[in-house]
Each structure stands twice: as structure tokens, then as C-alpha cells.
Amino acid sequence: MSGKGIRIEGLRKRYGEGDTAVNALKGVDMQVAPGEVVGLIGPSGSGKSTLLKCLGAVIDPTAGRMTLGEEVIYDDGWKVRDLRALRRDKIGFVFQAPYLIPFLDVTDNVALLPMLAGVANGESRAKALELLTALDVQHRARAMPSQLSGGEQQRVAIARGLVNRPPVILADEPTAPLDSERAMAVIRILNDMARKFETAIIVVTHDEKIIPTFKRIYHIRDGVTHEEAGEGREFE
Ligand SMILES: Nc1ncnc2c1ncn2[C@@H]1O[C@H](COP(=O)(O)OP(=O)(O)O)[C@@H](O)[C@H]1O
Ligand SMILES: [Mg+2]
């Protein structure tokens, strides 16, 4: 792989100490190239959320190595001083539920992140509109979240995940509440966005509708991953 994207080597996470310690990740290897969308699949308790939280710098791994672009961000300890800035600028999150802020309109829901990163309000709104346009919800820009359909809300949530142009997107069950057609629309959008912005995207899912779309899949079981070719089925 080139110097971009994300790479994880021998990642370990232990919760707790002594007799009650849980080894949730036992040496995970994974790499996702820019522009690539990979699936992460595994049974409940296999370590999916723990892996996403380590990748998102929400919790501390116990050992191993993570490289983002050309930067080693973790090597048996964080190599980045400002983890808040890492989370804000380098990692986009898309959750199962959109978690839009109910008292902000669609544009401000998306513009909030660049505003928090210190970008001027006008420029933040312009960035938000650009993403909303790419996701084909620009006509809802002044609507409140409660006025949107479920599919529209999820597209706004994806716009918010992408607005700071993070090199990595972590999506946790992004299609779970959606019907088949809308789920495929979300996957198509994630693939388009990955290509357009050279984003590396990891999708945790057990949604049978979307699993055949991945070209590569990481299976995780008991804290260990193994890679497998997916069907990579076209979805036009
Ligand atoms: N905060 C925690 N403290 C202790 N054990 C945890 C904690 N979070 C998760 N675990 C354990 O780590 C393992 C992996 O959990 P998790 O990453 O949530 O799996 P998944 O998301 O695949 O369901 C499970 O055995 C779980 O009980
Ligand atoms: Mg989980």
C-alpha cells in the first residue's frame, strides 16, 4: 500500500487488570487504502466496537501500531500530542442513529464541526453546502432534522462525517435502520465519497443487504481479524 490510508499492526486492547482482565483485541492487523470501503464483520462481543474506538482515539490501545497516512499515530503509546485534534480533523464518524442536533438546521448541523475547528462561519456553511450538494440533500439545507425522512437524516449525518475531509471514516452499522433501497443508497454514497475525497472507510455491519458490495472484508472473532475477498458486487 502507498503511504496513505490507515494501517493497523498487532493491535491489542486489554480491559482491566489481573484475574478479571478481558483481552478484547489480541493482535489485529488491518489496512485500508485511500478510496477504499471495507466491511468489518463479526459476532457480538468479537471486538468490533473496541477496534473502532481505538482507531477513533476514543480509548487507548494496550499495544501495537497504527499509521494514518505517513504518520505513526500509535506505537505502544500515542505518538500524537493532541488527541482531540486528531479525532476532530482526521477521523469522521457515522453512527447507526444520525444523532443530529434537533435545534440546528441541516446546514448548521454539518457546519458545526468546521466551526469548532476554527473555520469562519461563512466558510463553514459553504463547506457544509458543498457536502450536502454532493449527497443530494441541498434542497433540505434550511430544514430542521425533525422535518427530514430517515434516509435524508442519514445523508446529513454522512455529510457531517465528511465535512472536515478526514482521511478515515468509521461507520458503525450505518444502514441498520434503513430499508433495502435506502441502505444501498448509503453504501453507494460512501463508495462515491471514498473515491472523490480519497477517504479510507471502515463499515461495521451485519446487514446482509450490503455485505455483498464490499470488495474486501475483515472478519473479527474473539479479538482476531482475518481478511477475505468480498463479492464486490456492483450496485448501480
Ligand atoms: N469497557 C469495557 N470493560 C471491560 N470489558 C469490555 C469493555 N468494553 C468491551 N468489553 C469486552 O470486550 C469484548 C469486545 O467487546 P466489543 O468491542 O464491544 O465487541 P462488539 O462491538 O464486537 O460487540 C467483549 O468481551 C466485551 O465484553
Ligand atoms: Mg459493538
mmCIF file of C-alpha atoms and ligand atoms in Angstrom:
data_model
loop_
_atom_site.group_PDB
_atom_site.id
_atom_site.type_symbol
_atom_site.label_atom_id
_atom_site.label_comp_id
_atom_site.label_asym_id
_atom_site.label_seq_id
_atom_site.Cartn_x
_atom_site.Cartn_y
_atom_site.Cartn_z
ATOM 1 C CA MET A 1 0.000 0.000 0.000
ATOM 2 C CA SER A 2 1.123 3.572 -0.586
ATOM 3 C CA GLY A 3 1.882 5.861 2.316
ATOM 4 C CA LYS A 4 -1.760 6.904 2.623
ATOM 5 C CA GLY A 5 -4.838 5.337 4.152
ATOM 6 C CA ILE A 6 -4.750 3.598 7.504
ATOM 7 C CA ARG A 7 -2.737 0.624 8.713
ATOM 8 C CA ILE A 8 -3.004 -1.320 11.959
ATOM 9 C CA GLU A 9 -0.422 -3.858 13.055
ATOM 10 C CA GLY A 10 -0.584 -6.175 16.052
ATOM 11 C CA LEU A 11 -3.131 -4.019 17.839
ATOM 12 C CA ARG A 12 -4.014 -5.217 21.326
ATOM 13 C CA LYS A 13 -6.548 -3.970 23.837
ATOM 14 C CA ARG A 14 -6.951 -5.326 27.346
ATOM 15 C CA TYR A 15 -9.679 -4.036 29.611
ATOM 16 C CA GLY A 16 -8.888 -4.202 33.304
ATOM 17 C CA GLU A 17 -6.095 -5.994 35.145
ATOM 18 C CA GLY A 18 -5.379 -9.331 36.759
ATOM 19 C CA ASP A 19 -7.985 -12.076 37.033
ATOM 20 C CA THR A 20 -10.816 -10.001 35.610
ATOM 21 C CA ALA A 21 -8.868 -8.643 32.602
ATOM 22 C CA VAL A 22 -10.532 -9.032 29.193
ATOM 23 C CA ASN A 23 -8.299 -9.296 26.128
ATOM 24 C CA ALA A 24 -10.694 -7.706 23.617
ATOM 25 C CA LEU A 25 -8.160 -7.297 20.758
ATOM 26 C CA LYS A 26 -5.419 -9.906 20.544
ATOM 27 C CA GLY A 27 -3.214 -8.601 17.732
ATOM 28 C CA VAL A 28 -5.291 -7.078 14.946
ATOM 29 C CA ASP A 29 -3.824 -6.402 11.502
ATOM 30 C CA MET A 30 -5.735 -4.313 9.003
ATOM 31 C CA GLN A 31 -5.058 -1.863 6.219
ATOM 32 C CA VAL A 32 -7.406 0.281 4.215
ATOM 33 C CA ALA A 33 -6.250 2.280 1.209
ATOM 34 C CA PRO A 34 -7.490 5.768 0.298
ATOM 35 C CA GLY A 35 -10.691 5.450 -1.718
ATOM 36 C CA GLU A 36 -11.439 2.005 -0.337
ATOM 37 C CA VAL A 37 -14.540 0.881 1.579
ATOM 38 C CA VAL A 38 -14.039 -2.293 3.630
ATOM 39 C CA GLY A 39 -16.503 -4.256 5.715
ATOM 40 C CA LEU A 40 -15.806 -5.292 9.316
ATOM 41 C CA ILE A 41 -17.980 -8.206 10.346
ATOM 42 C CA GLY A 42 -18.128 -10.297 13.483
ATOM 43 C CA PRO A 43 -20.454 -11.639 16.147
ATOM 44 C CA SER A 44 -21.482 -9.691 19.211
ATOM 45 C CA GLY A 45 -18.595 -9.333 21.651
ATOM 46 C CA SER A 46 -15.929 -10.049 18.998
ATOM 47 C CA GLY A 47 -14.227 -6.650 19.402
ATOM 48 C CA LYS A 48 -15.725 -4.503 16.616
ATOM 49 C CA SER A 49 -16.594 -1.525 18.807
ATOM 50 C CA THR A 50 -13.300 -1.775 20.682
ATOM 51 C CA LEU A 51 -11.410 -1.658 17.378
ATOM 52 C CA LEU A 52 -13.379 1.366 16.139
ATOM 53 C CA LYS A 53 -12.835 3.148 19.459
ATOM 54 C CA CYS A 54 -9.077 2.544 19.302
ATOM 55 C CA LEU A 55 -8.989 3.743 15.688
ATOM 56 C CA GLY A 56 -11.014 6.794 16.637
ATOM 57 C CA ALA A 57 -8.672 7.571 19.558
ATOM 58 C CA VAL A 58 -11.638 7.322 21.900
ATOM 59 C CA ILE A 59 -9.897 4.694 24.063
ATOM 60 C CA ASP A 60 -6.227 3.784 24.454
ATOM 61 C CA PRO A 61 -4.958 0.555 22.900
ATOM 62 C CA THR A 62 -2.670 -1.597 25.063
ATOM 63 C CA ALA A 63 -0.017 -2.298 22.407
ATOM 64 C CA GLY A 64 0.618 -2.387 18.665
ATOM 65 C CA ARG A 65 0.947 0.186 15.939
ATOM 66 C CA MET A 66 -1.396 2.433 13.931
ATOM 67 C CA THR A 67 -0.328 4.522 10.943
ATOM 68 C CA LEU A 68 -2.504 7.233 9.419
ATOM 69 C CA GLY A 69 -1.235 8.449 6.069
ATOM 70 C CA GLU A 70 2.508 8.572 6.640
ATOM 71 C CA GLU A 71 2.205 9.407 10.308
ATOM 72 C CA VAL A 72 2.641 6.776 13.005
ATOM 73 C CA ILE A 73 -0.087 7.788 15.440
ATOM 74 C CA TYR A 74 0.311 4.912 17.893
ATOM 75 C CA ASP A 75 3.319 2.714 18.616
ATOM 76 C CA ASP A 76 2.937 1.100 22.033
ATOM 77 C CA GLY A 77 1.652 4.541 23.083
ATOM 78 C CA TRP A 78 0.164 7.592 21.361
ATOM 79 C CA LYS A 79 2.616 9.468 19.159
ATOM 80 C CA VAL A 80 0.216 12.379 18.688
ATOM 81 C CA ARG A 81 0.158 15.131 21.286
ATOM 82 C CA ASP A 82 -3.339 16.485 20.638
ATOM 83 C CA LEU A 83 -5.781 13.558 20.504
ATOM 84 C CA ARG A 84 -8.770 15.921 20.368
ATOM 85 C CA ALA A 85 -7.425 17.498 17.183
ATOM 86 C CA LEU A 86 -6.729 14.007 15.793
ATOM 87 C CA ARG A 87 -10.350 12.982 16.393
ATOM 88 C CA ARG A 88 -11.732 16.230 15.011
ATOM 89 C CA ASP A 89 -9.577 16.564 11.888
ATOM 90 C CA LYS A 90 -8.567 13.050 10.884
ATOM 91 C CA ILE A 91 -11.460 10.770 11.774
ATOM 92 C CA GLY A 92 -15.076 11.019 10.629
ATOM 93 C CA PHE A 93 -17.745 9.059 12.481
ATOM 94 C CA VAL A 94 -21.060 7.872 11.063
ATOM 95 C CA PHE A 95 -23.312 6.091 13.537
ATOM 96 C CA GLN A 96 -26.367 3.902 13.242
ATOM 97 C CA ALA A 97 -28.622 6.667 14.504
ATOM 98 C CA PRO A 98 -27.918 10.021 12.874
ATOM 99 C CA TYR A 99 -27.725 11.994 16.170
ATOM 100 C CA LEU A 100 -28.464 15.302 14.514
ATOM 101 C CA ILE A 101 -28.812 18.291 16.812
ATOM 102 C CA PRO A 102 -32.573 18.996 16.869
ATOM 103 C CA PHE A 103 -32.426 22.784 17.294
ATOM 104 C CA LEU A 104 -29.929 23.425 14.468
ATOM 105 C CA ASP A 105 -30.974 23.339 10.821
ATOM 106 C CA VAL A 106 -29.383 20.890 8.380
ATOM 107 C CA THR A 107 -26.652 23.284 7.238
ATOM 108 C CA ASP A 108 -25.602 24.185 10.783
ATOM 109 C CA ASN A 109 -25.604 20.534 11.856
ATOM 110 C CA VAL A 110 -22.919 19.954 9.216
ATOM 111 C CA ALA A 111 -21.166 23.340 9.575
ATOM 112 C CA LEU A 112 -20.727 22.930 13.336
ATOM 113 C CA LEU A 113 -17.631 20.727 13.045
ATOM 114 C CA PRO A 114 -15.552 23.082 10.893
ATOM 115 C CA MET A 115 -16.753 25.954 13.116
ATOM 116 C CA LEU A 116 -15.454 24.081 16.165
ATOM 117 C CA ALA A 117 -12.169 23.581 14.305
ATOM 118 C CA GLY A 118 -11.863 27.376 14.000
ATOM 119 C CA VAL A 119 -13.074 27.863 10.412
ATOM 120 C CA ALA A 120 -15.074 31.095 9.920
ATOM 121 C CA ASN A 121 -18.869 30.690 9.964
ATOM 122 C CA GLY A 122 -19.427 31.643 6.301
ATOM 123 C CA GLU A 123 -16.738 29.313 5.086
ATOM 124 C CA SER A 124 -18.018 26.521 7.337
ATOM 125 C CA ARG A 125 -21.510 26.896 5.867
ATOM 126 C CA ALA A 126 -20.065 26.881 2.328
ATOM 127 C CA LYS A 127 -18.228 23.622 3.092
ATOM 128 C CA ALA A 128 -21.433 22.181 4.537
ATOM 129 C CA LEU A 129 -23.439 23.113 1.434
ATOM 130 C CA GLU A 130 -20.836 21.567 -0.834
ATOM 131 C CA LEU A 131 -21.158 18.239 1.015
ATOM 132 C CA LEU A 132 -24.959 18.457 1.163
ATOM 133 C CA THR A 133 -24.935 19.010 -2.599
ATOM 134 C CA ALA A 134 -22.633 16.026 -3.150
ATOM 135 C CA LEU A 135 -25.102 13.948 -1.115
ATOM 136 C CA ASP A 136 -28.092 15.386 -2.969
ATOM 137 C CA VAL A 137 -29.837 16.874 0.081
ATOM 138 C CA GLN A 138 -29.042 20.530 -0.639
ATOM 139 C CA HIS A 139 -32.769 21.227 -1.106
ATOM 140 C CA ARG A 140 -33.190 20.426 2.629
ATOM 141 C CA ALA A 141 -30.415 22.785 3.721
ATOM 142 C CA ARG A 142 -32.693 25.062 5.767
ATOM 143 C CA ALA A 143 -34.929 22.306 7.136
ATOM 144 C CA MET A 144 -34.831 21.145 10.744
ATOM 145 C CA PRO A 145 -33.839 17.493 11.393
ATOM 146 C CA SER A 146 -37.378 16.563 12.512
ATOM 147 C CA GLN A 147 -38.681 17.548 9.062
ATOM 148 C CA LEU A 148 -36.443 15.038 7.248
ATOM 149 C CA SER A 149 -37.066 11.415 6.296
ATOM 150 C CA GLY A 150 -34.822 8.731 7.830
ATOM 151 C CA GLY A 151 -32.800 8.431 4.627
ATOM 152 C CA GLU A 152 -32.318 12.213 4.442
ATOM 153 C CA GLN A 153 -31.203 12.337 8.073
ATOM 154 C CA GLN A 154 -28.625 9.637 7.423
ATOM 155 C CA ARG A 155 -27.298 11.523 4.375
ATOM 156 C CA VAL A 156 -26.940 14.647 6.522
ATOM 157 C CA ALA A 157 -25.088 12.569 9.129
ATOM 158 C CA ILE A 158 -22.743 11.322 6.395
ATOM 159 C CA ALA A 159 -22.190 14.922 5.229
ATOM 160 C CA ARG A 160 -21.257 15.800 8.805
ATOM 161 C CA GLY A 161 -18.843 12.845 8.972
ATOM 162 C CA LEU A 162 -17.120 14.020 5.780
ATOM 163 C CA VAL A 163 -17.153 17.810 6.149
ATOM 164 C CA ASN A 164 -13.669 18.143 7.630
ATOM 165 C CA ARG A 165 -12.398 15.858 4.829
ATOM 166 C CA PRO A 166 -10.993 13.304 7.255
ATOM 167 C CA PRO A 167 -8.714 10.684 5.672
ATOM 168 C CA VAL A 168 -10.591 7.994 7.606
ATOM 169 C CA ILE A 169 -14.313 7.372 8.159
ATOM 170 C CA LEU A 170 -15.525 4.903 10.760
ATOM 171 C CA ALA A 171 -19.119 3.847 10.170
ATOM 172 C CA ASP A 172 -20.834 1.727 12.831
ATOM 173 C CA GLU A 173 -23.920 -0.020 11.405
ATOM 174 C CA PRO A 174 -24.762 2.970 9.166
ATOM 175 C CA THR A 175 -27.589 1.185 7.342
ATOM 176 C CA ALA A 176 -29.215 -0.668 10.228
ATOM 177 C CA PRO A 177 -32.413 1.420 10.411
ATOM 178 C CA LEU A 178 -32.864 1.721 6.633
ATOM 179 C CA ASP A 179 -34.842 -0.298 4.122
ATOM 180 C CA SER A 180 -33.024 -2.129 1.355
ATOM 181 C CA GLU A 181 -33.166 0.661 -1.219
ATOM 182 C CA ARG A 182 -32.004 3.356 1.207
ATOM 183 C CA ALA A 183 -29.294 1.084 2.610
ATOM 184 C CA MET A 184 -27.904 0.598 -0.893
ATOM 185 C CA ALA A 185 -28.096 4.355 -1.490
ATOM 186 C CA VAL A 186 -25.996 4.957 1.638
ATOM 187 C CA ILE A 187 -23.403 2.387 0.516
ATOM 188 C CA ARG A 188 -23.280 3.908 -2.968
ATOM 189 C CA ILE A 189 -22.717 7.332 -1.402
ATOM 190 C CA LEU A 190 -19.939 6.041 0.873
ATOM 191 C CA ASN A 191 -18.215 4.492 -2.162
ATOM 192 C CA ASP A 192 -18.600 7.701 -4.195
ATOM 193 C CA MET A 193 -17.269 9.793 -1.327
ATOM 194 C CA ALA A 194 -14.352 7.408 -0.757
ATOM 195 C CA ARG A 195 -13.301 7.792 -4.381
ATOM 196 C CA LYS A 196 -13.952 11.514 -4.594
ATOM 197 C CA PHE A 197 -12.158 12.508 -1.388
ATOM 198 C CA GLU A 198 -9.685 9.586 -1.209
ATOM 199 C CA THR A 199 -11.132 8.567 2.117
ATOM 200 C CA ALA A 200 -10.451 5.169 3.715
ATOM 201 C CA ILE A 201 -13.772 3.883 5.025
ATOM 202 C CA ILE A 202 -14.414 1.071 7.504
ATOM 203 C CA VAL A 203 -18.019 -0.081 7.791
ATOM 204 C CA VAL A 204 -19.012 -2.262 10.759
ATOM 205 C CA THR A 205 -22.124 -4.139 9.750
ATOM 206 C CA HIS A 206 -24.126 -7.309 9.944
ATOM 207 C CA ASP A 207 -26.540 -6.060 7.299
ATOM 208 C CA GLU A 208 -26.922 -8.904 4.772
ATOM 209 C CA LYS A 209 -28.121 -6.438 2.146
ATOM 210 C CA ILE A 210 -24.830 -4.574 1.941
ATOM 211 C CA ILE A 211 -22.237 -7.281 2.703
ATOM 212 C CA PRO A 212 -22.035 -8.400 -0.983
ATOM 213 C CA THR A 213 -20.990 -4.870 -2.018
ATOM 214 C CA PHE A 214 -17.599 -4.969 -0.253
ATOM 215 C CA LYS A 215 -14.521 -5.904 -2.266
ATOM 216 C CA ARG A 216 -12.676 -6.765 0.924
ATOM 217 C CA ILE A 217 -13.992 -7.881 4.274
ATOM 218 C CA TYR A 218 -12.309 -8.251 7.635
ATOM 219 C CA HIS A 219 -13.883 -10.875 9.829
ATOM 220 C CA ILE A 220 -13.280 -10.435 13.527
ATOM 221 C CA ARG A 221 -13.760 -13.208 16.033
ATOM 222 C CA ASP A 222 -12.577 -13.261 19.595
ATOM 223 C CA GLY A 223 -10.298 -10.262 19.086
ATOM 224 C CA VAL A 224 -8.505 -11.510 15.967
ATOM 225 C CA THR A 225 -9.180 -10.426 12.372
ATOM 226 C CA HIS A 226 -8.733 -12.270 9.135
ATOM 227 C CA GLU A 227 -9.150 -10.823 5.707
ATOM 228 C CA GLU A 228 -11.259 -12.224 2.930
ATOM 229 C CA ALA A 229 -12.198 -11.168 -0.596
ATOM 230 C CA GLY A 230 -15.795 -9.972 -0.811
ATOM 231 C CA GLU A 231 -18.105 -10.228 -3.793
ATOM 232 C CA GLY A 232 -17.606 -6.549 -4.650
ATOM 233 C CA ARG A 233 -20.972 -6.601 -6.319
ATOM 234 C CA GLU A 234 -21.860 -3.531 -8.334
ATOM 235 C CA PHE A 235 -24.835 -1.628 -7.077
ATOM 236 C CA GLU A 236 -25.813 0.678 -9.928
HETATM 237 N N1 LIG B 1 -15.349 -1.073 28.925
HETATM 238 C C1 LIG B 1 -15.166 -2.401 28.961
HETATM 239 N N2 LIG B 1 -14.701 -3.017 30.048
HETATM 240 C C2 LIG B 1 -14.497 -4.343 30.088
HETATM 241 N N3 LIG B 1 -14.744 -5.173 29.045
HETATM 242 C C3 LIG B 1 -15.216 -4.618 27.914
HETATM 243 C C4 LIG B 1 -15.471 -3.209 27.810
HETATM 244 N N4 LIG B 1 -15.939 -2.959 26.554
HETATM 245 C C5 LIG B 1 -15.993 -4.148 25.917
HETATM 246 N N5 LIG B 1 -15.556 -5.142 26.721
HETATM 247 C C6 LIG B 1 -15.429 -6.566 26.358
HETATM 248 O O1 LIG B 1 -14.571 -6.658 25.235
HETATM 249 C C7 LIG B 1 -15.049 -7.645 24.316
HETATM 250 C C8 LIG B 1 -15.326 -6.996 22.951
HETATM 251 O O2 LIG B 1 -16.423 -6.090 23.082
HETATM 252 P P1 LIG B 1 -16.888 -5.117 21.891
HETATM 253 O O3 LIG B 1 -15.698 -4.452 21.325
HETATM 254 O O4 LIG B 1 -17.951 -4.245 22.435
HETATM 255 O O5 LIG B 1 -17.487 -6.160 20.855
HETATM 256 P P2 LIG B 1 -18.542 -5.938 19.651
HETATM 257 O O6 LIG B 1 -18.622 -4.480 19.337
HETATM 258 O O7 LIG B 1 -17.994 -6.768 18.535
HETATM 259 O O8 LIG B 1 -19.848 -6.478 20.142
HETATM 260 C C9 LIG B 1 -16.283 -8.258 24.959
HETATM 261 O O9 LIG B 1 -15.861 -9.400 25.662
HETATM 262 C C10 LIG B 1 -16.737 -7.173 25.902
HETATM 263 O O10 LIG B 1 -17.447 -7.733 26.997
HETATM 264 MG MG MG B 2 -20.332 -3.215 19.296
#
